[in-house]
Tab-separated table of C-alpha atoms in Angstrom:
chain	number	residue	atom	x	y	z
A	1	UNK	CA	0.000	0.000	0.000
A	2	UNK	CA	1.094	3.360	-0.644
A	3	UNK	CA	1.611	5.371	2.788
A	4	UNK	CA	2.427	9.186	2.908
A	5	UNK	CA	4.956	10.737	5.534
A	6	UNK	CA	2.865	13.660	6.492
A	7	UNK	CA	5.896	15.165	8.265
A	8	UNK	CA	7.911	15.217	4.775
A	9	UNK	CA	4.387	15.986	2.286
A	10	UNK	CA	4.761	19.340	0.458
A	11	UNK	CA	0.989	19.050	-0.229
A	12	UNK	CA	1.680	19.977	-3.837
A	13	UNK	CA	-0.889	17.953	-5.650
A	14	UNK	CA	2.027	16.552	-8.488
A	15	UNK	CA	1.029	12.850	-7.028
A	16	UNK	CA	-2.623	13.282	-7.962
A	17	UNK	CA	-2.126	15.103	-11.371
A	18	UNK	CA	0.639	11.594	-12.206
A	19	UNK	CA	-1.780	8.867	-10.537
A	20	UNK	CA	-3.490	6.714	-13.627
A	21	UNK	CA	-6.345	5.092	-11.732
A	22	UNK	CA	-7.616	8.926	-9.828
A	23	UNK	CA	-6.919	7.008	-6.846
A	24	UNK	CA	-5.288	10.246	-4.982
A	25	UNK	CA	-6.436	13.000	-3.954
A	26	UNK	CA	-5.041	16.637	-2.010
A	27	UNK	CA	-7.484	17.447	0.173
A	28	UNK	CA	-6.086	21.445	1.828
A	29	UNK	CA	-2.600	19.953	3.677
A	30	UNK	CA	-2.916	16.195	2.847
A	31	UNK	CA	-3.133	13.665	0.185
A	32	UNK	CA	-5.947	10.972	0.691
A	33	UNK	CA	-5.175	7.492	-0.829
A	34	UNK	CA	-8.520	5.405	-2.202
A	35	UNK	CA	-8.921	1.629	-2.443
A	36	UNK	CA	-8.879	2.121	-5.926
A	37	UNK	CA	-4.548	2.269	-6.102
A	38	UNK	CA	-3.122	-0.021	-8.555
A	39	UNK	CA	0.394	0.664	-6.247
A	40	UNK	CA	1.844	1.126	-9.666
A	41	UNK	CA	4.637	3.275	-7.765
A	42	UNK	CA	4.264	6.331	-9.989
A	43	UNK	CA	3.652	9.130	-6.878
A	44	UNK	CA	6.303	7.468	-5.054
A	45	UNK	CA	8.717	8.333	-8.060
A	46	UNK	CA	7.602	11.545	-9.226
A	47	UNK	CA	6.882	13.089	-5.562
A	48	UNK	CA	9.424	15.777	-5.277
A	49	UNK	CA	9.762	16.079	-1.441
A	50	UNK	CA	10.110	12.108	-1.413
A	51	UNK	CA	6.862	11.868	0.969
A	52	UNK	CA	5.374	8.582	-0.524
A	53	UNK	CA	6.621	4.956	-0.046
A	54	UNK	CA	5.022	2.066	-1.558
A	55	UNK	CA	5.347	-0.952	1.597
A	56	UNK	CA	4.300	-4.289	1.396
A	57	UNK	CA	0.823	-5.193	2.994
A	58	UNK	CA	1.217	-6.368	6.826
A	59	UNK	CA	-0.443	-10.317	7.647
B	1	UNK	CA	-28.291	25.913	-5.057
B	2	UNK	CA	-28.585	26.545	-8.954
B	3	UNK	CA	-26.689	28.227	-11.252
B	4	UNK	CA	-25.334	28.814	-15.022
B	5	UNK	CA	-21.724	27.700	-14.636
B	6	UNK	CA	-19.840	26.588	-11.270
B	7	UNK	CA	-15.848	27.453	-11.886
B	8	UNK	CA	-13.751	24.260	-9.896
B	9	UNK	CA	-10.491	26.151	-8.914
B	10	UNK	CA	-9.751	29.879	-7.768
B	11	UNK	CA	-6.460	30.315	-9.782
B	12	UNK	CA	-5.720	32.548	-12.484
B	13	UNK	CA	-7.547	30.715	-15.111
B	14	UNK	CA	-10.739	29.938	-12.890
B	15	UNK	CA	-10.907	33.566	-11.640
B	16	UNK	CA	-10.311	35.094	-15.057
B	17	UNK	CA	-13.444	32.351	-16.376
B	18	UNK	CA	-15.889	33.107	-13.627
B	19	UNK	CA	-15.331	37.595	-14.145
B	20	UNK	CA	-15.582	36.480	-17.956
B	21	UNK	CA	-18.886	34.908	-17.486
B	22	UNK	CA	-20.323	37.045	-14.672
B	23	UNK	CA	-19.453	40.220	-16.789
B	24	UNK	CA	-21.689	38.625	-19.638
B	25	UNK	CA	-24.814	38.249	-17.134
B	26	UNK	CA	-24.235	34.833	-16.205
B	27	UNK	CA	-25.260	33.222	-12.447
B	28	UNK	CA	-21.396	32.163	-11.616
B	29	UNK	CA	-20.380	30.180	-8.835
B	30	UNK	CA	-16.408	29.927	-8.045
B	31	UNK	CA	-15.033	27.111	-6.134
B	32	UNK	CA	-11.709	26.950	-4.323
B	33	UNK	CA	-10.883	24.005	-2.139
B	34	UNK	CA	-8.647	25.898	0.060
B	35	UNK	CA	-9.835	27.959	2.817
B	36	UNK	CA	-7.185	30.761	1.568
B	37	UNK	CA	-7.067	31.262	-2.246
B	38	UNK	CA	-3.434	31.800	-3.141
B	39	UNK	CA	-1.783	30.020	-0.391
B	40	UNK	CA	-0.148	27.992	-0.756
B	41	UNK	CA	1.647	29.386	-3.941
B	42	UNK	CA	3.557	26.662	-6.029
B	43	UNK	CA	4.944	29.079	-8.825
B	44	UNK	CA	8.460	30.877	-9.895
B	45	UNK	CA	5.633	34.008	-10.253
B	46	UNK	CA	7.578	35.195	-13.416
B	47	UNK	CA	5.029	36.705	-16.419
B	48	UNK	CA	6.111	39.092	-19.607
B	49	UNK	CA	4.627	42.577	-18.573
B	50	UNK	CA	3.013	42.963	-22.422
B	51	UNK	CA	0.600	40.010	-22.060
B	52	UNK	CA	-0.122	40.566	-18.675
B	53	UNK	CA	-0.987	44.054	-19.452
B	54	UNK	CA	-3.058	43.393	-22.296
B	55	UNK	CA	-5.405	41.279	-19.602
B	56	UNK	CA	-5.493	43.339	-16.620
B	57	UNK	CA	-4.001	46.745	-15.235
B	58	UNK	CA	-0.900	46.148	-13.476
B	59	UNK	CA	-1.527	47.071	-9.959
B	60	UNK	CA	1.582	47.704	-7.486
B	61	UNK	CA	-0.049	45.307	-4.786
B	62	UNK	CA	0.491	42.435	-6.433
B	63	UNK	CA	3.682	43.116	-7.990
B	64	UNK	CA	7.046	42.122	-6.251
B	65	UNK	CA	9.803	43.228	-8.720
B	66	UNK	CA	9.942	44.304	-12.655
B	67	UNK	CA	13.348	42.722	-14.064
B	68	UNK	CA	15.409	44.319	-17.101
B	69	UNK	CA	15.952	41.011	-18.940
B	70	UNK	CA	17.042	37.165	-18.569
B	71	UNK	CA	20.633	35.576	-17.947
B	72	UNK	CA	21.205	31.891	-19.197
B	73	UNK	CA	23.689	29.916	-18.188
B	74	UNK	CA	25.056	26.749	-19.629
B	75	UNK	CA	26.635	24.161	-17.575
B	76	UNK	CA	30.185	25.313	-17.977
B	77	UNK	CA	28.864	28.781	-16.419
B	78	UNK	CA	29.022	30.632	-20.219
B	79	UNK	CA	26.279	32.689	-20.254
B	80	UNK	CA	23.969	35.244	-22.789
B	81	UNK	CA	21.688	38.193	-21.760
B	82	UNK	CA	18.136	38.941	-23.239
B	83	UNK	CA	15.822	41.601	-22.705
B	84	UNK	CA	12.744	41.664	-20.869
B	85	UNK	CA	10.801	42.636	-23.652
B	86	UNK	CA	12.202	39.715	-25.525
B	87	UNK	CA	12.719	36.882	-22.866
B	88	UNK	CA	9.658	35.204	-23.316
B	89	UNK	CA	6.663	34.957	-21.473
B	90	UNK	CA	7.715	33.966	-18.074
B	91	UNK	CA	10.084	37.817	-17.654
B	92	UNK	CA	8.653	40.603	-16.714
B	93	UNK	CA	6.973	41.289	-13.710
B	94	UNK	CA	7.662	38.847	-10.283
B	95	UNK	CA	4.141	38.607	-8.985
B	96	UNK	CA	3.153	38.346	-5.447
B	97	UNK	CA	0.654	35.033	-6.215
B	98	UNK	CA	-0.643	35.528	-2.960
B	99	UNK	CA	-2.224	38.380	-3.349
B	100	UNK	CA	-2.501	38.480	-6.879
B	101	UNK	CA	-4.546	35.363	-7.052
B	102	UNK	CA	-6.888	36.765	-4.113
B	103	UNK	CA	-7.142	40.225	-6.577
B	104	UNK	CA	-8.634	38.230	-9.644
B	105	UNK	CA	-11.129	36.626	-7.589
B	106	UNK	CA	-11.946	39.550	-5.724
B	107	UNK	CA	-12.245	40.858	-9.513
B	108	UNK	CA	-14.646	37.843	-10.351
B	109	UNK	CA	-16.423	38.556	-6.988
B	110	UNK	CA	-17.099	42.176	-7.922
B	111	UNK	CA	-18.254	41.117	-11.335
B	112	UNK	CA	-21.114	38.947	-9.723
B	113	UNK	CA	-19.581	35.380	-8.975
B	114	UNK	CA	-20.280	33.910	-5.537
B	115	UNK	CA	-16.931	32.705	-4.361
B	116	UNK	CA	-17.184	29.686	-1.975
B	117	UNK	CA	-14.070	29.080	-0.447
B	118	UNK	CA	-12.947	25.914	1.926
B	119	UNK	CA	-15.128	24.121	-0.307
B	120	UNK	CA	-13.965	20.881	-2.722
B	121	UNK	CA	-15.483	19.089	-5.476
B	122	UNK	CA	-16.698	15.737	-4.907
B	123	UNK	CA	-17.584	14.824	-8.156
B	124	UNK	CA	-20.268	15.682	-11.093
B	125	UNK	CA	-23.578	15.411	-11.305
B	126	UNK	CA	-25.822	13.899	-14.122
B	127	UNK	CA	-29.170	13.945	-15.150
B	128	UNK	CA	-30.118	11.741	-18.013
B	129	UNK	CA	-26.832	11.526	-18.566
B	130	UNK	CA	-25.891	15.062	-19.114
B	131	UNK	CA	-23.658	16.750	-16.518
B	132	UNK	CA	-25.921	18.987	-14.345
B	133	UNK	CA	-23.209	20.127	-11.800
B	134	UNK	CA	-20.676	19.429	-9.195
B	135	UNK	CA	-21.148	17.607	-5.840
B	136	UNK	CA	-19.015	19.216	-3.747
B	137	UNK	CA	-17.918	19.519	0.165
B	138	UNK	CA	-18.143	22.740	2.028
B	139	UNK	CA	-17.240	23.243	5.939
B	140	UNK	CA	-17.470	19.333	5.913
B	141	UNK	CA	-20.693	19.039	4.331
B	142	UNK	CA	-22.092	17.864	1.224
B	143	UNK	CA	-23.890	20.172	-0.838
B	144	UNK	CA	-25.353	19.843	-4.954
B	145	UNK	CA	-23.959	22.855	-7.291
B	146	UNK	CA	-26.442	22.620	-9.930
B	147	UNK	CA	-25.262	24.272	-13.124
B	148	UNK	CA	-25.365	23.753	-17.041
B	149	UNK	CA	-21.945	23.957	-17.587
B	150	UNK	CA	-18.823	22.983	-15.200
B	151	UNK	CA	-15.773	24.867	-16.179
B	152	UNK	CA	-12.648	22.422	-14.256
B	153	UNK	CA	-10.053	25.055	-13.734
B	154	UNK	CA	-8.718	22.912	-11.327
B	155	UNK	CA	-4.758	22.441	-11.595
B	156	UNK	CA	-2.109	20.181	-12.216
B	157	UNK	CA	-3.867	17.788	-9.678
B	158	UNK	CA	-7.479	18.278	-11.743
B	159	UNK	CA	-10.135	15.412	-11.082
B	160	UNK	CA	-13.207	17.600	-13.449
B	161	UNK	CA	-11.276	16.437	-16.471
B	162	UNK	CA	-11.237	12.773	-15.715
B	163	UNK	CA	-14.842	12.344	-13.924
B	164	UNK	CA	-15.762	13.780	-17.851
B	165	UNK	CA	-14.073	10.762	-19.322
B	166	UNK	CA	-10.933	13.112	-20.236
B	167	UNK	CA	-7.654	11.338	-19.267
B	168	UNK	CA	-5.659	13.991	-18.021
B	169	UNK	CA	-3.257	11.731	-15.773
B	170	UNK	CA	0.485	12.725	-16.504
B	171	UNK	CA	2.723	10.357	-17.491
B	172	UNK	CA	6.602	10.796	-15.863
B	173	UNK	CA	7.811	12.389	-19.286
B	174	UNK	CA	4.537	14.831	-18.749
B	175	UNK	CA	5.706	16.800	-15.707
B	176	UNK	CA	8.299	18.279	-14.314
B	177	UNK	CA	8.955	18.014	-10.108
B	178	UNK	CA	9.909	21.034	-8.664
B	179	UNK	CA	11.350	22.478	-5.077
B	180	UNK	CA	11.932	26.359	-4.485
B	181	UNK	CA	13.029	28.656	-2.136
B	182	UNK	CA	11.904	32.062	-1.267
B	183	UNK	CA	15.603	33.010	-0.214
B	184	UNK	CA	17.291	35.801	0.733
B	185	UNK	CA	21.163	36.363	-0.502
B	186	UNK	CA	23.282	38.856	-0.997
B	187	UNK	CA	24.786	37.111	-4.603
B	188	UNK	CA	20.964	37.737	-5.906
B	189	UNK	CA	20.924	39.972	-9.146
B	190	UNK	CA	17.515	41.932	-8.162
B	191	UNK	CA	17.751	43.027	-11.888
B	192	UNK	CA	17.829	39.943	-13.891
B	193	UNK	CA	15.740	36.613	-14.168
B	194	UNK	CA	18.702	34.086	-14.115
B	195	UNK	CA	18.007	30.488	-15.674
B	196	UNK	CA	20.992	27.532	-15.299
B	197	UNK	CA	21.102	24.688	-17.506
B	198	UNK	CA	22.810	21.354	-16.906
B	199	UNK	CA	22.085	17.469	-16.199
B	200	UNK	CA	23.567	17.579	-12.812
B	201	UNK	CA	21.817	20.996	-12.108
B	202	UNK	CA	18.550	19.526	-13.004
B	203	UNK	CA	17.918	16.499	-15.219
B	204	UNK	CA	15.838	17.755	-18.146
B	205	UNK	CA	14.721	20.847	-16.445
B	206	UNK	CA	16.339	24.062	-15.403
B	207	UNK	CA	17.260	26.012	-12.043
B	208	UNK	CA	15.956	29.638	-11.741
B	209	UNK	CA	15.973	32.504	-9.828
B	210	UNK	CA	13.608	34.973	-9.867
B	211	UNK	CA	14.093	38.211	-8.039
B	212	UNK	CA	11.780	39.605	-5.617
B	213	UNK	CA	13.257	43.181	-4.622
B	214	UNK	CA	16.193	43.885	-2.284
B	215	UNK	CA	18.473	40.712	-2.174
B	216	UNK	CA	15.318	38.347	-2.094
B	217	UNK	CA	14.283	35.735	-4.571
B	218	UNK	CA	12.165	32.262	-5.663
B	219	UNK	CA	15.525	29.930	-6.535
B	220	UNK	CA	13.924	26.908	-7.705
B	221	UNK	CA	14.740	23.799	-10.391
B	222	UNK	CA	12.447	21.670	-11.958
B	223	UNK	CA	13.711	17.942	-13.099
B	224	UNK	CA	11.999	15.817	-15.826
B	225	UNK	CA	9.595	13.032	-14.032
B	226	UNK	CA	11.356	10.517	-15.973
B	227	UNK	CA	14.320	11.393	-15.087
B	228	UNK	CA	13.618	12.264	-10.851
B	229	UNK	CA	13.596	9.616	-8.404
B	230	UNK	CA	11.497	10.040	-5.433
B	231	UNK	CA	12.575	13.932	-3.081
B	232	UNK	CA	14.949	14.429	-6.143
B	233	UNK	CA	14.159	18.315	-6.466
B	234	UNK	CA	14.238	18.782	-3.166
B	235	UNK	CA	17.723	17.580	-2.487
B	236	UNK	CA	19.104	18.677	-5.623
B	237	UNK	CA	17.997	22.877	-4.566
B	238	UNK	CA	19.312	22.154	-1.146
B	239	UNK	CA	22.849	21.458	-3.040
B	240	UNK	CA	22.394	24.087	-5.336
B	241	UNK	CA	21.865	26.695	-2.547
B	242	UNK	CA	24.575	24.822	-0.440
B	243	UNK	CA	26.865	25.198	-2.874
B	244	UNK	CA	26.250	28.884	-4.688
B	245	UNK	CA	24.808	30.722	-1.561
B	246	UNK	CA	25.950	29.334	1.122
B	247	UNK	CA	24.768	31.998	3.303
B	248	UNK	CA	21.280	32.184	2.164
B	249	UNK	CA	18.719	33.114	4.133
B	250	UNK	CA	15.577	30.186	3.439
B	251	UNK	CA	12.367	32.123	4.102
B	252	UNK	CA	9.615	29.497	2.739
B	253	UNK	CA	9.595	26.327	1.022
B	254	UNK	CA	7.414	25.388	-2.214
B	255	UNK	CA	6.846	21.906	-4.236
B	256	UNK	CA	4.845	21.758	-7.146
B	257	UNK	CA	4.403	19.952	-10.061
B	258	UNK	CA	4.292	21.433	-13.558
B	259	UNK	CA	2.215	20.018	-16.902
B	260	UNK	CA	4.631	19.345	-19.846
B	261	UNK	CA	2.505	17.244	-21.444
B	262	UNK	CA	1.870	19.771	-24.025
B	263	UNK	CA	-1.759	20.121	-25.666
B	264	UNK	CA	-3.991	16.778	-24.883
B	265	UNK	CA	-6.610	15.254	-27.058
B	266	UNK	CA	-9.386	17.402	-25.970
B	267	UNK	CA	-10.423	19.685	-23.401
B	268	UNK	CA	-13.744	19.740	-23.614
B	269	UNK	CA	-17.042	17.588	-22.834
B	270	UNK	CA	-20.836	17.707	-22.540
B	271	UNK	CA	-21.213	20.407	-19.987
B	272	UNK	CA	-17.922	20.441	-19.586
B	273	UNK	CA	-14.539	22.569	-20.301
B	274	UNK	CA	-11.075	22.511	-18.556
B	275	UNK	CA	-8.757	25.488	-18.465
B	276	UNK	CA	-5.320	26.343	-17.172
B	277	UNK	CA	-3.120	23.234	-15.988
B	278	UNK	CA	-5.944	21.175	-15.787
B	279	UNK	CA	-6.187	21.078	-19.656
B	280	UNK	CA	-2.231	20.953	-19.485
B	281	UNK	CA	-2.168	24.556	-21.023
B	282	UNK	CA	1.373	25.178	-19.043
B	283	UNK	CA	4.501	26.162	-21.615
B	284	UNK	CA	6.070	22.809	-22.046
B	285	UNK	CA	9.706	24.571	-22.462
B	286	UNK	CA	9.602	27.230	-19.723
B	287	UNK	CA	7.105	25.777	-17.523
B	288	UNK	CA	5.148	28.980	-17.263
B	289	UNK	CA	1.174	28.886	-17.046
B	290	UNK	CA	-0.229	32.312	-15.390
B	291	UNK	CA	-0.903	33.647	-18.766
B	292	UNK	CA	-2.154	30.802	-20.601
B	293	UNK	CA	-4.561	29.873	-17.924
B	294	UNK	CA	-5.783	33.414	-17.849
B	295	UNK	CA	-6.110	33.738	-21.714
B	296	UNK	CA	-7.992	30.277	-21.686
B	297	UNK	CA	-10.136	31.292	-19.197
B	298	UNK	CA	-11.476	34.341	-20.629
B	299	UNK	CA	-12.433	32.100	-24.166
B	300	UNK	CA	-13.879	29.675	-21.814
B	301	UNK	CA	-15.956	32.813	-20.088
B	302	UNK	CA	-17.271	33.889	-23.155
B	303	UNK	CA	-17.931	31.015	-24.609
B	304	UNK	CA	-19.988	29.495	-21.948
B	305	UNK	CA	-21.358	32.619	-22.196
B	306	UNK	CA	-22.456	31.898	-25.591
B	307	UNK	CA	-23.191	28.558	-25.139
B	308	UNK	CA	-25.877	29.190	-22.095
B	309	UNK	CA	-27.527	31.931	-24.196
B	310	UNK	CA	-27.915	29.808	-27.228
B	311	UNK	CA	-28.957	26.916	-25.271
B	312	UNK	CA	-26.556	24.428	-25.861
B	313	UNK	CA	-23.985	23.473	-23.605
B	314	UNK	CA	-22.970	19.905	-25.238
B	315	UNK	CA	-19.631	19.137	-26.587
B	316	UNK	CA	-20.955	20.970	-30.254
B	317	UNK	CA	-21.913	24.455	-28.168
B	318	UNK	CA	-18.696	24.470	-26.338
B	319	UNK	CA	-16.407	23.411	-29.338
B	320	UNK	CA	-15.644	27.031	-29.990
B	321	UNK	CA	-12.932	27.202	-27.074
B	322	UNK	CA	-11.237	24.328	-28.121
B	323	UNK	CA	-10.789	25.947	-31.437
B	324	UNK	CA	-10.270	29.360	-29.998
B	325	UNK	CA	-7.342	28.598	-27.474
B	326	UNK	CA	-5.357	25.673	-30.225
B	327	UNK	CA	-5.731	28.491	-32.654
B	328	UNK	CA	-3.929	31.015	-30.530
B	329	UNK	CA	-1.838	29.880	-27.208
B	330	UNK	CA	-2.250	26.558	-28.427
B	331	UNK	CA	0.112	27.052	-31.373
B	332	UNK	CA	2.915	27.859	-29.185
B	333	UNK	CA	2.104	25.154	-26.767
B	334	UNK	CA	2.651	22.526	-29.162
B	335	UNK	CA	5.709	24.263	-30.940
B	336	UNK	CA	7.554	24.401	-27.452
B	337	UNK	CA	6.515	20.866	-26.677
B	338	UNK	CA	8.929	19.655	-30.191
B	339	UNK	CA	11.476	21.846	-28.182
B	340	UNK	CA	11.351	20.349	-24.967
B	341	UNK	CA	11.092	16.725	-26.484
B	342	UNK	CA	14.336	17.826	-28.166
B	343	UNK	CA	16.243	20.049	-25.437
B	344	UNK	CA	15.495	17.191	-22.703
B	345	UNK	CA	18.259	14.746	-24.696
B	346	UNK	CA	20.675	17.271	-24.568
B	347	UNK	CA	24.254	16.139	-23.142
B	348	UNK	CA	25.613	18.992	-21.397
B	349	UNK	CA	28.265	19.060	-23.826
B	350	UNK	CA	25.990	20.026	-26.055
B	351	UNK	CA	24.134	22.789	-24.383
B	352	UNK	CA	27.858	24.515	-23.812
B	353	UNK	CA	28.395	23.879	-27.673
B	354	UNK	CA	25.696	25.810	-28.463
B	355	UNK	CA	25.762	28.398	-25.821
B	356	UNK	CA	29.345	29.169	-27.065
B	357	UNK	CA	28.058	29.028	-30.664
B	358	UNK	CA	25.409	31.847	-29.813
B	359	UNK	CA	27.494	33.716	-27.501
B	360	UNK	CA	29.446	36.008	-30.396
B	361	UNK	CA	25.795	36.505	-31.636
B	362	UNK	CA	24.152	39.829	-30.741
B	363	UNK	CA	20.857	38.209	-29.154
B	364	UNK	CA	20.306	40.988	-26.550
B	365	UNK	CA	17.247	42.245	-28.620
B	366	UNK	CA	16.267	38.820	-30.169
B	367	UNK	CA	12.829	36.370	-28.936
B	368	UNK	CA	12.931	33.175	-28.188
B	369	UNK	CA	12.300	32.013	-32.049
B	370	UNK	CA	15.038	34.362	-33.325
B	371	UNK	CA	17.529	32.859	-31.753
B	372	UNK	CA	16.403	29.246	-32.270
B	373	UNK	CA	16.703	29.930	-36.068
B	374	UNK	CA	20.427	31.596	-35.041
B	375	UNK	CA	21.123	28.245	-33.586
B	376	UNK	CA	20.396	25.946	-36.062
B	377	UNK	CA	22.209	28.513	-38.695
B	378	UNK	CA	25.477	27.996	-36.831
B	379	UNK	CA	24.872	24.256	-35.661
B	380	UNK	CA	22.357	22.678	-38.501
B	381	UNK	CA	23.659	19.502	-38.310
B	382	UNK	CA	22.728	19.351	-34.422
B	383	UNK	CA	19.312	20.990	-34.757
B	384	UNK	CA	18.306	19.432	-37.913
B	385	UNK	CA	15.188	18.527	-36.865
B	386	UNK	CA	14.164	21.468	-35.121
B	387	UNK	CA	14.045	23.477	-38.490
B	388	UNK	CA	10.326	22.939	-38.975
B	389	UNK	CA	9.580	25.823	-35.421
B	390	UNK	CA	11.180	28.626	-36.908
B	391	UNK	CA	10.048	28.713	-40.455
């Protein structure tokens, strides 16, 4: 799953406007992830602060 | 609530839409998801004083510096000077987005829209399977935004686009990742917009600095998404600065991402327009978008203008700003999209070859054009392909 550091997020929006499936979204100071993510990895690359990693899912 | 057209996005190009349609007599309502419209900015806040001009009166409070010209740099540190009256569209004026943002929608405001701020789209609404509004979330609760026509001004992050069936998602090649400082540094030229070239600098993008008044200024660098890896701009500014100013004074932080996608398929639907970087409208070569986003938004103003007058607000009544903005900014759009494709490959090698190539040149009182076909007169065999923009 894709998990944002909110201590590191820039809340620029550049993960949303890059995400294929519209599964992000910036809502004022923080980015909202949907069940929709494909966790093709795309944000993670692109983000330019480094916020976003992309972890295996736990159990 | 009902109205004619309900604007998603309180930036240039959603503010310049809704006083557009408001001036013609239309019921406007003008969205902005933030509870402070401006705030945070992610822009270098650099626009050529001619087209601004020709869209609004300059107006001291929202103006930080006016700059003489442009200095480019090539990796080697080689470097030409251009005018400001020649630089481009991006030199000019340093705005204060803040409160230059807040002044067009206070303009929209005064010309009848009903700004709702604090309050986010949710998603459109249909009714026999025409778009009939937005859903949207105000003070944390839902409320319907009936309207004819949606105009999603909404940014490089833009959802109206996509819940339209318009795939607007950017691809890494399609945006560039940016970091910035507002800084302040006693190196900074208050006179001259400074750009730096080079792959180490700033894979397939540029650094900048753009003065501010008195020793301040946005130093920022954008790198190719294809080319970044993830908090790439970030830590490639903090060297930058490390390494140039080392006793810089950091005064605010911005991140952003920038559309260099160039013009997409279409950009409009039934009921439905984008403007601004939500229809990708930024310059794919310098990045800038203030004055594309306002010139699209004033088509889209008028045209949904048009369109709710004549009664048809389908793709066929709002066709007309498609045509209208690829038959004027769109032109340059998709020239400066070849360039970027092109400049992007560049080794730095080559960007020195060709800055020393230009450098004997008198380009002081040349555009960007005239000294693109310069550059392919003294390198041809290097910019073969690029011959096609400049004839």
């Amino acid at each position: 799953m894709i998990t944002v550091n909110r201590y590191v997020c820039g809340y620029c929006g550049a993960c949303v406007g890059v995400c294929p499936v519209c599964a992000l979204e910036l809502v004022e100071t923080w980015i909202e992830v949907s069940d929709g993510c494909i966790e093709c990895g795309r944000c993670v690359k692109l983000c330019p602060t480094g916020a976003l990693s992309l972890e295996e899912a736990q159990g | 609530m009902r109205c004619d057209v309900v604007v998603v996005g309180a930036g240039p190009g959603g503010s310049m839409a809704a006083k557009t349609a408001a001036e013609k007599g239309l019921r406007v309502v003008l969205l902005e998801k933030r509870q402070e419209i401006g705030d945070p900015v992610r822009c270098a806040e650099g626009v050529s004083k001619a087209r601004l001009s020709s869209m609004i009166k300059p107006d001291p409070k929202w103006i930080a510096a006016e700059v003489k010209g442009a200095r480019l740099y090539a990796p080697d540190g080689s470097s030409i000077v251009m005018s400001e009256d020649k630089s481009g569209d991006e030199v000019g004026y340093v705005l204060e987005r803040k409160i230059f943002d807040r002044a067009l929608a206070m303009d929209a405001a005064r010309a009848g829209a009903k700004v709702m701020v604090k309050t986010r789209a949710l998603d459109l609404i249909r009714a026999n399977g025409s778009v009939k509004g937005v859903r949207a979330m105000r003070y944390g609760e839902i409320i319907d935004i009936e309207a004819d026509v949606v105009v999603g001004a909404d940014g490089v992050e833009s959802k109206v686009g996509r819940w339209a069936g318009i795939d607007t998602s950017l691809k890494p090649g399609d945006i560039e990742v940016c970091a910035q400082f507002l800084l302040y540094d006693k190196s900074i030229d208050d006179e001259y917009c400074e750009f730096f070239l080079g792959n180490e600098l700033a894979p397939g993008g540029y650094v900048w600095s753009f003065p501010k008044g008195e020793k301040l200024a946005n130093v920022g660098l954008g790198v190719i998404g294809s080319r970044s890896e993830p908090g790439a701009p970030v830590r490639l500014l903090r060297r930058f600065v490390e390494r140039r100013m080392p006793e810089a004074r950091i005064v605010e932080m911005v991140v952003g991402g920038v559309p260099v996608s160039g013009p997409i398929e279409r950009t409009v639907a039934d009921g439905v327009l984008l403007v601004g970087d939500a229809a990708r409208q930024s310059d794919p070569i310098t990045g800038g978008g203030i004055l594309n986003a306002m010139e699209a938004g004033i088509m889209a103003g008028e045209v949904v203008a048009d369109a709710v007058s004549s009664g048809d607000t389908g793709v066929e009544g709002l066709m007309a700003y498609e045509k209208r903005w690829r038959e004027s900014i769109g032109k340059q759009i998709a020239r400066h999209l070849d360039l970027k494709e092109f400049f992007i490959r560049l080794s730095d090698e080559d960007l020195n070859n060709l800055m020393h190539s230009i450098q004997s040149e008198d380009v002081s009182k040349m555009d960007l054009r005239g000294m693109l076909r310069v550059l392919i007169r003294l390198n041809p065999k290097m910019l073969w392909e690029l011959r096609h923009l400049v004839m």
